[in-house]
Each structure stands twice: as C-alpha cells, then as structure tokens.
C-alpha cells in the first residue's frame, strides 16, 4: 500500500511538474571557525539543484535562527555575521525546505561547524566567605570565587591571603575554592582571588573584592599551676600560686582563680602575658578545697582549666580546726553512743528490779511452808508451837 502511495505521489508530481533536490545541502567555510568578539564569520551552503518550486534557505547557530546578513544566489546561500561570545561553542548549519505541496523536502546541511569565540569573562570574580569571619587558630579559612563564564580560553585562578604565597585553590566548573590552614601569626587576614587569561588571545587579569577573617589563637597547652608557698598553712597566712601557658598570642585573655566553687579575689591577681600569679590570705572556708586557675577569652567562648592543688589550713582555736561537716559528724556519733549506753544501763536496771521483786515473793512463800528458814529464835518457835 505504501509503495502504491509513493508511486501515485511521484506520478502526480511529474504531471504537476514539481521537483525536489536529490541530495542534502553541503556547507563550507572560507575562514577559520575561531575568532575574537567582533570578527566577521562567514559560511556557505550549496545544492546542485534547487528543485521546482525552488527551495527556501534558512540559517541557525545553536537554537537561534539567524535572520540577517543572509544572501541567496542561484544554488548558493551565504551567511555573514559578527562574532559574539554568546555564540561560543554553538553549532552552525543551514536548512533547505521545499514549498511543494506534493513532495516533501526538509533537510539540514550534511556537515556543521562549531564556533569558538575568544572572549574574556564578562565581569570580575565574585567572592564569598564559606567559613565564619572569626576563626580559631586550629581551624581553616574557607572561601569561594565564581564567574558566569570563564571566557575562552579559560582563565586560571589564584588566591592571595595576606603575605602568604599565592594558592591555586580547587576549581570546579565556574568556581574556585580556597581552604587555608592557619599557621601564621597575623591576627586578621584578608583573602581575595584573581582570574588571569592563560594566553595572549585576550587580556584579563581581574581581582575579586577582599574578605576579612579575624583569627583567635588558642594556647597549644593547658594552663599549669605551680605553688609559691606550701599548701599546708595556718589560718591567716599567705598562699601563693602561679599559673602559666607556653604562649598567649591574643592579648584579650583574662585569668580567674578558684578554690573549690569559691572565686578568689580578683584584686590579688597579677597578670603578665602568658602567666598569672595570685597571693591570698588563708581562710577556713578554703580548708580542704582544691585551688586552680581558668584562662578565658569571652569573645570566642574559649575557656581552659588548669590542674588543681589541695589546700589544708590549721588554726590555733581547736574548735575551728574541725570543719562544720566533721564537727557535725563527730557530734552525731557521740550522741548515738551516749543514747546507746543509756539504753543499755536502763535495761539492766529494769532487769535487776524485776529479779529482786521475784526473789522477795519467793522467800515469803518459803517461810510459810518451811519455818526452818525463818529468822525468829528457836525458843520462840517452840513456844508458838506449844512445846
């Protein structure tokens, strides 16, 4: 059935006189497909026969139909247009369509050409901080730069942070990422990226804006407490302690001293860089407490505690030698012993009293039953019996 329909169409076209090209259009170029923005690009398409009625030509670059600078001449069609960076890596081709209502012809060129437009990125790089603008010395600085286009040929990225050597970073498509470990002494540091053209095709050498980071340096070691005086003292004597770390790069640190949960007077503290010293008077509320120091940086919520030293305090007043806990415990034990002894004595006395009563009653009974055990004289007993 399909064969019959094709034959009928061919016969009809022959009778009507319609013809179509017997091949696809062929495309050629007189110049290179690479050029700078503003250069003129030219293409040519050719057919050995245009058919009857003649075919209609059209041109495309990518998805865009080229509407101007087109010239048709017999079996040729010409396209001429200025290069723009939006045409970069687009494929250009021609199309031929027959207007015949009987025969169908709609063909693109047998070959296509991809354009390469030398162009710089349209803007300077944009920079963004990925990490907090305030970082600790054990953390890393992180940022990224991006562009809407890397140009052609593609630019190369470099990062610059303070006085540090340039860093290549990590490139992913249109972005470049920076991750920098802090191993320098700057308290603040500014970072920016730079995009540079890799050849002489065009000149592009642009810096981004600068992002600032504030660095907080924490000590490498924990504070350590040393004693300036013995830790066994009498009440009223001075107690001296010193606390230190190897190095403090941030001057905005503060020291605090504690014995147990009690904070020692701050007016007795002397602070010189990485060392803090305190001399305070021994009071009984510090007795048997552990004393230590605290290194603090409130802006960055950093705190470090030292080791602790136990403080023992004695007093001339014996009643003050016992702490309230020990005094209460000792008094409780003594009261318990007294109560226990009193209970035992009371029970013993009660037992003896009961035994004495029973013994008296028993003697009375025995005297009525057996007069031999009476205390009356023998003569009175005989008289009473009538002897």
XYZ file of C-alpha atoms in Angstrom:
387
model
C 0.000 0.000 0.000
C 2.880 2.400 0.868
C 4.566 1.640 -2.447
C 1.367 2.451 -4.322
C 1.076 5.770 -2.448
C 4.666 6.731 -3.309
C 4.106 5.864 -6.959
C 0.935 7.941 -7.029
C 2.746 10.950 -5.462
C 5.595 10.638 -7.958
C 3.209 10.452 -10.876
C 1.247 13.403 -9.538
C 4.390 15.465 -9.082
C 5.577 14.574 -12.552
C 2.249 15.602 -14.024
C 2.274 18.834 -11.949
C 5.938 19.490 -12.739
C 7.185 19.649 -9.051
C 10.762 18.554 -8.358
C 12.996 18.489 -5.272
C 16.790 18.377 -4.742
C 18.275 14.940 -4.869
C 20.832 15.482 -2.074
C 21.351 17.281 1.195
C 22.896 20.766 1.266
C 26.678 20.913 1.564
C 28.215 23.514 3.898
C 31.671 25.101 3.691
C 33.595 27.943 5.282
C 36.133 30.320 3.762
C 37.748 31.139 7.112
C 38.518 29.541 10.478
C 35.661 28.864 12.846
C 37.604 30.585 15.655
C 37.784 34.311 16.157
C 37.559 37.236 18.548
C 34.436 39.048 19.521
C 33.542 41.466 16.702
C 35.241 39.429 13.974
C 33.113 38.504 10.943
C 32.200 34.856 10.483
C 31.119 33.562 7.030
C 29.558 30.288 5.868
C 28.307 28.963 2.512
C 25.738 26.269 1.695
C 25.318 24.686 -1.768
C 22.833 22.492 -3.654
C 23.318 21.245 -7.208
C 19.621 21.798 -7.890
C 17.048 23.884 -6.062
C 14.050 21.923 -7.345
C 10.790 23.352 -8.626
C 9.422 25.313 -6.954
C 12.830 26.472 -5.574
C 13.706 25.522 -2.017
C 13.728 28.060 0.835
C 17.001 28.614 2.729
C 17.429 29.308 6.483
C 20.418 29.510 8.851
C 20.872 28.505 12.508
C 23.581 28.773 15.165
C 22.578 26.642 18.096
C 18.872 27.174 18.733
C 18.938 30.701 17.341
C 17.771 31.324 13.775
C 19.959 33.872 12.026
C 17.659 36.466 10.496
C 20.059 38.996 8.960
C 23.151 39.119 6.740
C 21.871 36.234 4.548
C 22.390 36.316 0.754
C 20.919 33.775 -1.689
C 22.344 33.344 -5.205
C 21.198 30.569 -7.555
C 22.195 27.333 -5.860
C 24.179 29.045 -3.071
C 23.291 30.749 0.186
C 25.694 32.893 2.225
C 25.714 33.761 5.939
C 27.864 36.591 7.308
C 27.623 37.865 10.922
C 29.768 39.405 13.676
C 31.022 37.035 16.371
C 29.630 37.434 19.882
C 30.653 35.461 22.952
C 27.113 34.038 23.190
C 27.895 32.035 20.005
C 30.855 30.343 21.688
C 30.724 26.551 21.162
C 27.480 26.739 19.208
C 26.981 24.618 16.129
C 26.034 26.472 12.884
C 24.230 24.871 9.899
C 21.832 25.637 7.037
C 18.419 24.164 6.234
C 16.614 23.772 2.885
C 12.813 23.301 2.701
C 10.762 22.718 -0.447
C 7.455 24.657 -0.661
C 5.920 21.923 -2.759
C 2.551 20.738 -1.500
C 3.096 17.361 -3.065
C 6.744 16.467 -2.474
C 8.451 16.683 0.910
C 11.981 18.026 1.275
C 13.294 19.369 4.627
C 16.997 18.779 5.037
C 19.832 20.317 7.045
C 23.380 20.563 5.793
C 25.366 17.365 5.756
C 28.067 18.951 7.891
C 28.114 21.548 10.722
C 30.701 23.885 12.180
C 31.231 24.708 15.863
C 32.227 28.272 16.680
C 34.978 29.214 19.125
C 34.891 32.835 20.216
C 37.862 34.250 22.083
C 36.414 36.323 24.883
C 37.216 37.279 28.484
C 34.818 36.707 31.389
C 32.118 39.382 31.369
C 32.703 40.532 34.983
C 35.306 40.454 37.725
C 35.201 37.438 40.087
C 32.675 37.416 42.925
C 33.940 36.214 46.330
C 32.080 34.608 49.250
C 33.274 33.527 52.724
C 32.281 29.919 53.434
C 33.667 29.775 56.980
C 32.926 32.157 59.824
C 34.685 35.507 59.635
C 36.060 34.715 63.121
C 38.103 31.517 63.238
C 40.335 29.769 65.764
C 43.948 29.060 65.026
C 43.202 25.315 64.825
C 40.572 25.860 62.137
C 40.860 26.748 58.431
C 39.805 29.711 56.324
C 37.346 28.783 53.578
C 36.068 30.924 50.697
C 34.988 30.627 47.063
C 35.026 32.753 43.883
C 32.843 32.335 40.827
C 32.112 33.776 37.376
C 29.171 33.457 34.991
C 31.675 32.487 32.272
C 35.354 31.562 32.373
C 35.977 33.043 28.911
C 37.785 31.279 26.100
C 40.428 30.072 26.518
C 39.524 29.510 30.166
C 41.124 31.705 32.785
C 43.287 30.327 35.593
C 42.598 31.002 39.288
C 44.955 32.154 42.034
C 44.292 33.021 45.679
C 46.081 35.642 47.768
C 45.825 35.829 51.578
C 47.844 38.450 53.438
C 51.566 37.889 52.979
C 51.138 34.212 52.155
C 52.381 32.738 48.881
C 49.727 32.512 46.118
C 47.493 29.450 46.302
C 45.909 27.663 43.344
C 42.783 26.517 45.169
C 40.382 23.890 43.794
C 38.440 24.650 40.603
C 35.002 23.151 39.929
C 33.319 24.361 36.711
C 32.742 28.113 37.131
C 34.013 28.248 40.745
C 37.289 28.167 42.644
C 37.504 27.130 46.313
C 40.031 28.123 48.984
C 40.808 26.144 52.136
C 43.752 27.556 54.090
C 45.080 26.174 57.380
C 46.203 28.918 59.763
C 49.917 28.615 60.501
C 50.914 32.259 60.700
C 50.907 34.978 63.344
C 48.520 37.522 61.822
C 45.522 38.420 63.953
C 43.492 39.442 60.906
C 43.969 38.388 57.322
C 42.299 39.382 54.054
C 41.851 36.957 51.149
C 40.912 37.541 47.509
C 41.054 35.632 44.237
C 42.356 36.596 40.819
C 41.350 35.363 37.377
C 44.004 35.585 34.654
C 43.868 34.775 30.941
C 46.160 31.862 30.131
C 47.322 33.151 26.704
C 47.677 36.208 24.544
C 44.242 35.769 22.940
C 42.807 38.470 25.188
C 43.827 40.355 28.300
C 42.021 39.513 31.516
C 43.598 39.981 34.940
C 40.924 40.791 37.494
C 40.863 40.594 41.313
C 37.807 39.997 43.426
C 36.941 42.040 46.476
C 38.619 41.147 49.805
C 37.031 39.116 52.598
C 38.475 39.675 56.076
C 38.985 36.975 58.703
C 39.733 37.552 62.396
C 41.953 34.857 63.904
C 41.855 33.852 67.566
C 44.952 31.984 68.703
C 44.394 29.491 71.500
C 47.379 28.230 73.519
C 48.918 24.960 72.440
C 48.899 23.618 76.025
C 46.630 23.639 79.063
C 47.371 26.044 81.955
C 49.624 24.548 84.644
C 49.613 25.536 88.349
C 52.782 25.792 90.448
C 52.947 26.611 94.166
C 54.885 29.563 95.540
C 54.169 28.617 99.171
C 53.374 25.358 100.982
C 49.776 24.187 100.592
C 49.549 23.302 104.312
C 49.368 26.627 106.154
C 47.919 28.207 109.277
C 44.865 30.412 109.136
C 45.772 33.970 108.181
C 48.994 33.073 106.375
C 49.562 33.888 102.689
C 49.078 31.291 99.969
C 50.895 31.859 96.662
C 50.111 30.185 93.327
C 51.249 30.825 89.760
C 49.585 29.615 86.543
C 51.038 29.741 83.034
C 50.876 28.543 79.441
C 53.721 28.423 76.936
C 52.435 31.316 74.826
C 49.439 33.667 74.535
C 49.192 35.437 71.167
C 45.850 37.084 71.895
C 46.136 39.916 74.444
C 42.393 39.904 75.176
C 42.521 36.941 77.566
C 41.696 37.024 81.271
C 42.619 34.812 84.224
C 40.449 33.663 87.110
C 41.344 31.806 90.320
C 39.156 29.413 92.321
C 39.292 27.246 95.436
C 36.512 24.728 95.126
C 33.498 26.681 93.879
C 34.655 29.905 95.514
C 36.229 32.547 93.308
C 39.316 34.131 94.816
C 39.535 37.952 94.964
C 40.498 39.358 91.555
C 42.375 42.276 93.140
C 45.015 39.803 94.347
C 45.746 38.592 90.775
C 48.797 39.724 88.800
C 48.733 39.012 85.053
C 51.731 39.302 82.753
C 51.180 37.830 79.272
C 51.123 34.063 79.494
C 51.428 33.981 83.328
C 49.032 34.750 86.183
C 50.016 34.919 89.865
C 47.875 35.189 92.989
C 48.723 35.633 96.691
C 45.734 35.410 99.029
C 45.087 35.010 102.777
C 44.259 31.517 104.049
C 40.726 31.366 105.471
C 38.965 28.367 106.955
C 36.327 28.298 104.185
C 39.175 27.339 101.822
C 40.212 24.410 104.029
C 40.453 21.072 102.182
C 39.498 22.758 98.884
C 41.251 22.294 95.526
C 42.622 25.527 94.045
C 43.065 26.079 90.284
C 43.131 28.770 87.573
C 40.988 29.416 84.488
C 42.135 31.004 81.219
C 39.237 32.714 79.437
C 38.527 34.505 76.130
C 34.896 35.659 76.265
C 34.687 36.924 72.665
C 35.363 33.470 71.244
C 33.806 31.468 74.128
C 37.116 29.802 74.929
C 37.991 28.554 78.423
C 40.755 26.268 79.696
C 41.263 24.946 83.256
C 44.499 24.046 84.963
C 45.381 21.209 87.292
C 44.416 21.707 90.967
C 46.307 21.910 94.272
C 44.707 20.867 97.585
C 44.853 23.470 100.366
C 44.999 22.469 104.055
C 44.548 25.119 106.779
C 45.047 24.739 110.564
C 44.027 27.123 113.355
C 45.079 27.846 116.994
C 41.446 27.607 118.069
C 40.745 23.900 118.399
C 37.052 24.439 117.804
C 37.906 25.940 114.478
C 40.112 23.059 113.485
C 37.077 20.955 112.670
C 35.133 21.795 109.620
C 31.325 22.029 110.040
C 30.903 18.659 108.342
C 33.457 16.884 110.546
C 32.125 18.601 113.692
C 28.564 17.593 112.897
C 29.568 14.014 112.091
C 31.617 13.646 115.307
C 28.846 15.148 117.454
C 26.300 12.809 115.892
C 28.445 9.753 116.596
C 28.981 10.798 120.263
C 25.237 11.375 120.782
C 24.494 7.965 119.283
C 26.996 6.311 121.674
C 25.515 8.149 124.682
C 21.968 7.121 123.737
C 23.060 3.514 123.235
C 24.846 3.384 126.622
C 21.880 4.991 128.386
C 19.547 2.426 126.851
C 21.747 -0.456 127.981
C 22.018 0.889 131.579
C 18.256 1.457 131.737
C 17.542 -2.047 130.536
C 19.969 -3.545 133.073
C 18.420 -1.573 135.944
C 14.927 -2.650 134.934
C 16.034 -6.284 134.800
C 17.576 -6.177 138.300
C 14.463 -4.606 139.789
C 12.215 -7.322 138.398
C 14.545 -10.026 139.728
C 14.569 -8.526 143.258
C 10.764 -8.477 143.416
C 10.518 -12.092 142.346
C 13.134 -13.131 144.964
C 11.256 -11.383 147.837
C 7.996 -13.048 146.927
C 9.662 -16.424 146.829
C 11.191 -16.025 150.277
C 7.837 -15.117 151.786
C 6.246 -18.207 150.395
C 9.023 -20.424 151.640
C 8.803 -19.001 155.178
C 5.168 -20.091 155.439
C 5.934 -23.518 154.097
C 9.155 -24.209 155.985
C 9.701 -22.349 159.305
C 13.252 -23.593 159.456
C 14.127 -20.704 157.219
C 12.606 -18.049 159.476
C 14.700 -15.526 161.296
C 12.849 -15.968 164.648
C 14.782 -17.546 167.596
C 14.405 -21.274 168.207
C 12.793 -20.750 171.681
C 10.030 -18.580 170.255
C 9.301 -21.167 167.627
C 8.889 -23.854 170.317
C 6.625 -21.634 172.424
C 4.465 -20.816 169.425
C 4.034 -24.479 168.707
C 3.042 -25.225 172.336
C 6.002 -27.360 173.212
